[in-house]
């Protein structure tokens, strides 16, 4: 049984002190239900990373189902660090594909701003190895920095060579009314930005924020009768790799990203040239470069050249971060993967406004957890 | 973090005790019980020499809770002479001294002060090796 998306919804990405996890979830769900013209679903999968740590709130499946007026349905939380959103959609796809669930709702939600500064930095680091990385004071930015420094060393790349990723993300985010950052960024400011974990700077890493996004899926056959523009999920795969950075066979290769992309592309029966846009996990510019390499859009050590040469721009060979990506739209942890899906759907339906990629028919989204231990890849297609 | 957790990890933290795989001979740190090369059981303990070199490094300015008072500090990937890579802080050196390939050795230092009870957690860090002139 094939699976299609019939509705999507999302909130703004920013600091929302006045809004709780349950409200954030509901805003995205309400928008998705409206979009799909349905009032109920049969199962709910909540993608979340940090509620237990930052809000002392677990058991989000039942909490969100109850708050959304869906008491009684099947509901669970799905956690895979910052790949929780993509992983939640994957569970929704499996549920529908199994035939046991008719219509499934996946919502990604994260509430970063219940705590601030050092507590959030520590909470995020729980996606790394607590005993052997976090106890040495490593942070997610430090993780990105360790990879980036080695990449620069092995491939003879300068810090300025990564600027193109952030410049592109901000240029696209400037046209997205829901984005956290809507300012343009100059390459000159990139290299002089304050350091977070040398060589990773403030303008290199994605800002943390609150947000929620939701996606409703059902069988392809039902979808065609329900909405005018169903978007088919033609590829869906999760893969894993070494959990800690130090245990990777190759520090500069995202094996899980490679495996999940290969699987999803084989399911979809597509080659690289067929893909019109790619929402990748640009939590750091180095992750964008490595994601392009692992998925086969660039050769090893050359992902950064796609940014330098403008190939990732909206009119380039492979547009990425078309609504600003994690870098400018903002990074609401476990919700990030669901934003990527919502954005690809809007592109394929031709509803992307000023961010629109012309004639987009096939889009890919890749959501990465931790330092690369989990990667989720989805490929979406709209039929004429 | 809990006292029992720190107690459980003391052999790794103080002595860099890992494992050897009986089947293929590869050395493992941290210990993982299943060999990552050949997937055979690996439960024979092995104490690493603590010698290695810097594989990559970073200076952390934005520190997590528990480490705020140490910032800025350096975290590195150390390639041990037996093969594995370990994540550890650099110590006994200035922030601008580190370079990829720098020879280092393990020492025991304070990692952080934990929680309101102020329990001090000790563990491995790595410092530059000072080469003494050899006298015959
Ligand atoms: Zn072995």
Coordinates of N, CA and C in Angstrom, one line a residue, chain A residues 117-119 121-122 125 129-139 141-143 145-150 153-154 195-200 245-249 251, chain B residues 1 5-6 9 12-13 29-32 36-37 55-65 67-68 73 75-77 85-89 100 111-112 121 124-125:
Chain A
X117 N 20.2 29.1 28.2 CA 21.7 29.0 28.2 C 22.3 27.7 28.5
X118 N 23.0 27.6 29.6 CA 23.8 26.4 29.8 C 22.9 25.1 30.0
X119 N 21.7 25.3 30.6 CA 20.8 24.1 30.7 C 20.4 23.5 29.4
X121 N 22.0 23.9 26.5 CA 23.2 23.4 25.9 C 23.5 22.0 26.5
X122 N 23.3 21.8 27.8 CA 23.5 20.4 28.3 C 22.4 19.5 27.9
X125 N 23.1 18.1 24.5 CA 24.2 17.2 24.5 C 23.8 15.8 25.0
X129 N 26.9 11.0 23.5 CA 27.2 9.9 24.5 C 27.5 10.6 25.8
X130 N 26.5 10.4 26.7 CA 26.6 11.1 28.0 C 27.9 10.6 28.8
X131 N 28.2 9.3 28.8 CA 29.3 8.8 29.6 C 30.7 9.2 29.0
X132 N 30.8 9.3 27.7 CA 32.1 9.4 27.1 C 32.3 10.7 26.2
X133 N 31.2 11.4 26.0 CA 31.4 12.7 25.3 C 30.9 13.9 26.1
X134 N 29.7 13.8 26.6 CA 29.2 14.9 27.4 C 29.9 15.1 28.7
X135 N 30.4 14.0 29.3 CA 31.2 14.1 30.6 C 32.5 14.8 30.4
X136 N 33.0 14.9 29.1 CA 34.2 15.6 28.9 C 33.9 17.0 28.5
X137 N 32.7 17.4 28.6 CA 32.3 18.8 28.3 C 32.0 19.1 26.9
X138 N 31.8 18.0 26.1 CA 31.5 18.2 24.7 C 30.0 18.7 24.5
X139 N 29.8 19.6 23.6 CA 28.5 20.1 23.3 C 28.2 19.8 21.8
X141 N 27.7 21.9 19.5 CA 28.6 22.8 18.7 C 30.0 22.3 18.6
X142 N 30.4 21.8 19.8 CA 31.8 21.2 19.8 C 31.9 20.0 18.9
X143 N 30.8 19.2 18.8 CA 30.8 18.0 17.9 C 31.0 18.5 16.5
X145 N 32.3 21.2 15.5 CA 33.6 21.8 15.4 C 34.7 20.8 15.2
X146 N 34.6 19.7 15.9 CA 35.6 18.6 15.8 C 35.6 18.0 14.4
X147 N 34.4 17.9 13.8 CA 34.3 17.4 12.4 C 34.8 18.4 11.4
X148 N 34.4 19.7 11.7 CA 34.8 20.8 10.7 C 36.3 21.0 10.7
X149 N 36.9 21.0 11.9 CA 38.4 21.2 11.9 C 39.1 20.1 11.1
X150 N 38.7 18.9 11.3 CA 39.4 17.8 10.6 C 39.1 17.8 9.1
X153 N 41.3 20.4 7.6 CA 42.7 19.8 7.6 C 42.9 18.8 6.4
X154 N 41.9 17.9 6.3 CA 42.1 16.8 5.3 C 41.8 17.3 3.9
X195 N 32.7 33.2 18.2 CA 32.9 31.7 18.2 C 32.1 31.1 19.3
X196 N 31.5 30.0 19.0 CA 30.7 29.2 20.0 C 31.6 28.0 20.4
X197 N 32.2 27.3 19.4 CA 33.1 26.2 19.6 C 34.0 26.3 18.4
X198 N 35.2 26.9 18.5 CA 36.1 27.1 17.4 C 36.3 25.9 16.6
X199 N 36.1 25.9 15.2 CA 35.8 27.0 14.4 C 34.4 27.3 14.2
X200 N 33.5 26.7 14.9 CA 32.0 26.9 14.7 C 31.7 28.2 15.4
X245 N 31.0 10.1 18.1 CA 31.9 10.6 17.1 C 33.2 9.7 17.0
X246 N 33.7 9.4 18.2 CA 35.0 8.8 18.3 C 35.0 7.3 17.8
X247 N 33.8 6.7 17.7 CA 33.6 5.4 17.2 C 33.4 5.2 15.7
X248 N 33.2 6.4 15.1 CA 33.0 6.3 13.6 C 34.2 5.7 12.9
X249 N 33.9 4.9 11.9 CA 35.0 4.4 11.1 C 35.7 5.6 10.3
X251 N 35.5 9.8 10.4 CA 34.9 11.0 11.0 C 34.2 11.9 10.0
Chain B
X1 N 24.6 14.3 38.4 CA 24.5 12.9 38.0 C 24.7 12.0 39.2
X5 N 26.7 6.0 38.9 CA 27.1 6.1 37.6 C 28.6 6.4 37.5
X6 N 29.1 7.4 38.3 CA 30.5 7.7 38.3 C 31.3 6.6 38.8
X9 N 32.0 3.9 36.2 CA 32.9 4.3 35.2 C 34.3 4.5 35.6
X12 N 37.4 3.2 33.7 CA 37.6 3.9 32.4 C 38.2 5.3 32.7
X13 N 37.6 6.0 33.6 CA 38.0 7.4 33.9 C 39.4 7.5 34.4
X29 N 38.1 1.1 23.0 CA 37.8 2.0 24.1 C 36.8 3.0 23.5
X30 N 35.8 3.4 24.2 CA 35.3 2.7 25.5 C 35.0 1.2 25.3
X31 N 34.9 0.5 26.4 CA 34.6 -0.9 26.3 C 33.1 -1.1 25.8
X32 N 32.9 -2.1 24.9 CA 31.5 -2.2 24.3 C 31.0 -3.7 24.3
X36 N 33.6 -4.1 17.4 CA 33.0 -3.3 16.3 C 33.6 -3.7 15.0
X37 N 34.7 -4.5 15.0 CA 35.3 -4.9 13.7 C 34.7 -6.2 13.3
X55 N 43.7 14.2 17.0 CA 43.1 13.9 15.7 C 42.3 15.1 15.2
X56 N 41.6 15.8 16.2 CA 40.9 17.0 15.9 C 40.7 17.7 17.3
X57 N 40.4 19.0 17.3 CA 40.1 19.6 18.6 C 39.3 20.9 18.4
X58 N 38.7 21.3 19.5 CA 37.9 22.6 19.5 C 38.1 23.3 20.8
X59 N 37.9 24.6 20.8 CA 37.8 25.3 22.0 C 36.3 25.7 22.3
X60 N 35.8 25.2 23.4 CA 34.4 25.4 23.7 C 34.2 26.7 24.5
X61 N 33.5 27.7 23.9 CA 33.2 29.0 24.6 C 31.8 28.9 25.3
X62 N 30.9 28.2 24.6 CA 29.5 28.2 25.1 C 29.4 26.8 25.8
X63 N 29.6 26.8 27.2 CA 29.7 25.6 27.9 C 28.3 25.1 28.4
X64 N 28.1 23.8 28.6 CA 26.9 23.2 29.2 C 26.9 23.4 30.7
X65 N 25.8 23.2 31.3 CA 25.6 23.3 32.8 C 26.6 22.3 33.4
X67 N 29.9 22.9 33.5 CA 31.2 23.3 32.9 C 31.4 24.8 32.7
X68 N 30.4 25.6 33.1 CA 30.4 27.0 32.9 C 31.7 27.7 33.4
X73 N 37.4 26.0 27.3 CA 38.3 24.8 27.5 C 38.3 24.1 26.2
X75 N 38.3 20.5 23.9 CA 37.9 19.1 23.8 C 38.5 18.6 22.5
X76 N 39.1 17.4 22.6 CA 39.8 16.9 21.4 C 39.4 15.5 21.1
X77 N 39.6 15.0 19.9 CA 39.6 13.6 19.6 C 41.0 13.1 19.6
X85 N 39.9 6.0 19.0 CA 39.9 7.4 19.2 C 39.1 7.6 20.5
X86 N 39.5 8.6 21.3 CA 38.8 8.9 22.5 C 38.5 10.4 22.6
X87 N 37.3 10.7 23.1 CA 37.0 12.2 23.3 C 37.5 12.6 24.6
X88 N 38.3 13.7 24.7 CA 38.8 14.1 26.0 C 39.2 15.5 26.0
X89 N 39.3 16.2 27.1 CA 39.8 17.5 27.2 C 41.3 17.6 27.1
X100 N 46.7 19.5 15.0 CA 46.4 18.1 14.6 C 47.8 17.4 14.5
X111 N 37.2 16.7 36.3 CA 36.4 17.0 35.1 C 35.3 18.1 35.4
X112 N 34.6 17.9 36.5 CA 33.6 19.0 36.8 C 33.1 18.7 38.2
X121 N 34.0 15.3 40.1 CA 34.2 14.1 39.3 C 35.6 14.2 38.6
X124 N 40.0 11.2 32.9 CA 41.2 11.4 32.1 C 41.1 12.7 31.3
X125 N 42.3 13.4 31.1 CA 42.4 14.5 30.2 C 43.8 14.1 29.5

